Amino acid sequence: MKRILSLIVCFTLLMSIRTYSQTYDVNKLKEKDPSLFSFVQDWLGTRYRYGGVTKSGIDCSAFTKTLYRLVFNTEIPRTAESQYNQVKKQKAVVSKKDLETGDLVFFRTNTESTWHVGVYLDSGYFVHSSNKKQGVIISSLDEQKYRSKYLSAGKLIIVTGK
């Protein structure tokens, strides 16, 4: 009986970890930032395509570049590494606890030369173009795969008045 109970607990934990990224309520953004809310709603589910820059397929850094251009009226570099370097150059690196809506979050993937980037929403969640299987999704920084690969976060100068 103990073994069965342990298996049930393990299965429940695994299922909650597996579906963690689906627990963010994007409607929370509606009042906070209507432009960002509309953008995220429009792009969720868009397929991932390495080197892609359109709604028919987009990679992570093109997604953040497009988001910044359309939501914040700000041009940022094309690659995740260049976006990270811009944040460092502006001396705008922030700690995880100080993240604000619109901040870029950076990750190192499997190799030193592979980067990943997303845009922080709030409450520990960020939006990004994830991979071929998931496309544009909202994920939690607390998910194991993002917690273990987290590198840094930062603010970019945002030009308003759009």
Short mmCIF file of C-alpha atoms in Angstrom, two decimals:
data_model
loop_
_atom_site.label_atom_id
_atom_site.label_comp_id
_atom_site.label_asym_id
_atom_site.label_seq_id
_atom_site.Cartn_x
_atom_site.Cartn_y
_atom_site.Cartn_z
CA MET A 1 0.00 0.00 0.00
CA LYS A 2 2.86 2.40 0.85
CA ARG A 3 4.46 1.68 -2.50
CA ILE A 4 1.24 2.45 -4.39
CA LEU A 5 0.78 5.66 -2.42
CA SER A 6 4.38 6.66 -3.19
CA LEU A 7 3.82 5.99 -6.90
CA ILE A 8 0.66 8.09 -6.88
CA VAL A 9 2.46 10.97 -5.16
CA CYS A 10 5.38 10.75 -7.63
CA PHE A 11 3.01 10.64 -10.61
CA THR A 12 1.06 13.65 -9.30
CA LEU A 13 4.29 15.62 -8.79
CA LEU A 14 5.53 14.72 -12.26
CA MET A 15 2.24 15.76 -13.85
CA SER A 16 2.25 19.09 -12.01
CA ILE A 17 5.82 19.78 -13.14
CA ARG A 18 4.96 18.76 -16.71
CA THR A 19 2.00 21.14 -16.90
CA TYR A 20 3.53 23.96 -14.86
CA SER A 21 3.88 26.31 -17.85
CA GLN A 22 0.14 26.13 -18.45
CA THR A 23 -0.80 27.67 -15.09
CA TYR A 24 -0.15 31.34 -15.90
CA ASP A 25 -3.29 33.38 -16.52
CA VAL A 26 -2.38 35.71 -19.40
CA ASN A 27 -5.45 37.82 -18.57
CA LYS A 28 -3.46 39.21 -15.62
CA LEU A 29 -1.58 41.25 -18.22
CA LYS A 30 -4.74 42.85 -19.59
CA GLU A 31 -4.88 45.59 -16.95
CA LYS A 32 -1.15 45.84 -16.39
CA ASP A 33 -0.09 46.24 -20.02
CA PRO A 34 -2.84 45.98 -22.67
CA SER A 35 -0.37 46.18 -25.60
CA LEU A 36 1.75 43.34 -24.22
CA PHE A 37 -1.39 41.34 -23.46
CA SER A 38 -2.62 41.70 -27.07
CA PHE A 39 0.78 40.78 -28.48
CA VAL A 40 1.13 37.68 -26.29
CA GLN A 41 -2.44 36.55 -27.06
CA ASP A 42 -1.80 36.96 -30.78
CA TRP A 43 1.51 35.06 -30.82
CA LEU A 44 0.83 32.20 -28.39
CA GLY A 45 1.11 28.90 -30.24
CA THR A 46 3.09 30.33 -33.17
CA ARG A 47 5.47 27.58 -34.25
CA TYR A 48 9.18 27.75 -33.56
CA ARG A 49 11.52 27.90 -36.53
CA TYR A 50 15.26 28.49 -36.14
CA GLY A 51 16.06 31.68 -38.05
CA GLY A 52 12.36 32.40 -38.50
CA VAL A 53 11.11 35.96 -38.15
CA THR A 54 7.39 35.76 -38.99
CA LYS A 55 4.11 34.35 -37.70
CA SER A 56 4.68 31.27 -39.85
CA GLY A 57 7.70 30.43 -37.66
CA ILE A 58 9.93 32.40 -35.32
CA ASP A 59 12.92 31.72 -33.09
CA CYS A 60 13.40 33.06 -29.57
CA SER A 61 15.48 36.15 -30.33
CA ALA A 62 13.35 37.19 -33.31
CA PHE A 63 10.34 36.84 -31.04
CA THR A 64 11.82 39.17 -28.40
CA LYS A 65 12.98 41.59 -31.10
CA THR A 66 9.48 41.66 -32.63
CA LEU A 67 7.84 42.06 -29.23
CA TYR A 68 10.08 44.99 -28.33
CA ARG A 69 9.48 46.67 -31.69
CA LEU A 70 5.70 46.27 -31.70
CA VAL A 71 4.92 46.62 -27.98
CA PHE A 72 7.64 48.94 -26.68
CA ASN A 73 8.50 50.80 -29.92
CA THR A 74 12.15 49.89 -29.37
CA GLU A 75 14.65 48.26 -31.72
CA ILE A 76 16.90 45.67 -30.12
CA PRO A 77 19.59 43.40 -31.63
CA ARG A 78 18.59 40.25 -33.54
CA THR A 79 20.38 37.49 -31.62
CA ALA A 80 19.96 36.43 -28.00
CA GLU A 81 23.67 36.84 -27.37
CA SER A 82 23.62 40.38 -28.85
CA GLN A 83 20.57 41.23 -26.74
CA TYR A 84 22.42 39.99 -23.65
CA ASN A 85 25.51 42.02 -24.57
CA GLN A 86 23.37 45.13 -25.02
CA VAL A 87 21.90 44.67 -21.53
CA LYS A 88 25.42 44.28 -20.12
CA LYS A 89 26.67 47.30 -22.09
CA GLN A 90 23.85 49.44 -20.69
CA LYS A 91 24.73 48.11 -17.22
CA ALA A 92 21.10 47.12 -16.89
CA VAL A 93 21.45 43.60 -15.47
CA VAL A 94 18.85 42.90 -12.77
CA SER A 95 18.55 40.13 -10.22
CA LYS A 96 15.76 37.58 -10.47
CA LYS A 97 13.94 39.07 -7.50
CA ASP A 98 13.88 42.51 -9.15
CA LEU A 99 12.40 41.40 -12.48
CA GLU A 100 9.68 43.59 -13.96
CA THR A 101 7.29 43.13 -16.85
CA GLY A 102 9.19 43.53 -20.13
CA ASP A 103 12.62 42.53 -18.82
CA LEU A 104 14.59 40.09 -20.94
CA VAL A 105 15.51 36.76 -19.34
CA PHE A 106 18.50 34.83 -20.66
CA PHE A 107 19.44 31.17 -20.52
CA ARG A 108 22.42 29.08 -21.60
CA THR A 109 21.34 25.89 -23.22
CA ASN A 110 23.41 22.77 -23.83
CA THR A 111 26.57 24.39 -25.12
CA GLU A 112 28.50 27.55 -24.30
CA SER A 113 27.55 29.09 -27.64
CA THR A 114 23.82 28.40 -27.46
CA TRP A 115 21.55 31.05 -25.96
CA HIS A 116 17.86 31.35 -25.24
CA VAL A 117 15.86 34.51 -24.44
CA GLY A 118 12.34 35.42 -23.40
CA VAL A 119 10.40 38.37 -22.01
CA TYR A 120 9.39 38.45 -18.36
CA LEU A 121 5.66 38.88 -17.71
CA ASP A 122 5.17 38.76 -13.93
CA SER A 123 4.83 36.36 -10.99
CA GLY A 124 7.82 34.31 -12.19
CA TYR A 125 6.54 33.72 -15.74
CA PHE A 126 7.98 34.64 -19.10
CA VAL A 127 6.91 34.33 -22.74
CA HIS A 128 9.24 32.89 -25.38
CA SER A 129 9.50 30.92 -28.58
CA SER A 130 10.46 27.65 -26.98
CA ASN A 131 11.14 24.84 -29.43
CA LYS A 132 9.71 23.00 -32.45
CA LYS A 133 7.32 21.01 -30.30
CA GLN A 134 5.83 23.93 -28.33
CA GLY A 135 6.39 27.16 -30.25
CA VAL A 136 5.54 30.41 -28.45
CA ILE A 137 4.52 29.60 -24.88
CA ILE A 138 4.48 31.00 -21.37
CA SER A 139 6.77 29.22 -18.94
CA SER A 140 7.76 29.52 -15.31
CA LEU A 141 11.29 30.43 -14.27
CA ASP A 142 10.79 27.78 -11.57
CA GLU A 143 10.54 24.93 -14.07
CA GLN A 144 13.64 22.75 -13.66
CA LYS A 145 14.83 23.17 -17.26
CA TYR A 146 14.75 26.98 -16.97
CA ARG A 147 15.95 27.20 -13.37
CA SER A 148 19.03 25.13 -14.17
CA LYS A 149 19.89 27.05 -17.38
CA TYR A 150 19.07 30.56 -16.14
CA LEU A 151 21.91 32.98 -16.84
CA SER A 152 20.74 36.51 -16.21
CA ALA A 153 18.07 39.11 -16.83
CA GLY A 154 18.09 42.72 -17.83
CA LYS A 155 16.29 45.82 -18.88
CA LEU A 156 16.68 47.52 -22.21
CA ILE A 157 15.97 51.18 -22.71
CA ILE A 158 12.35 51.33 -23.79
CA VAL A 159 11.21 54.22 -25.96
CA THR A 160 7.60 55.03 -25.17
CA GLY A 161 5.08 57.28 -26.83
CA LYS A 162 3.92 54.82 -29.45
#
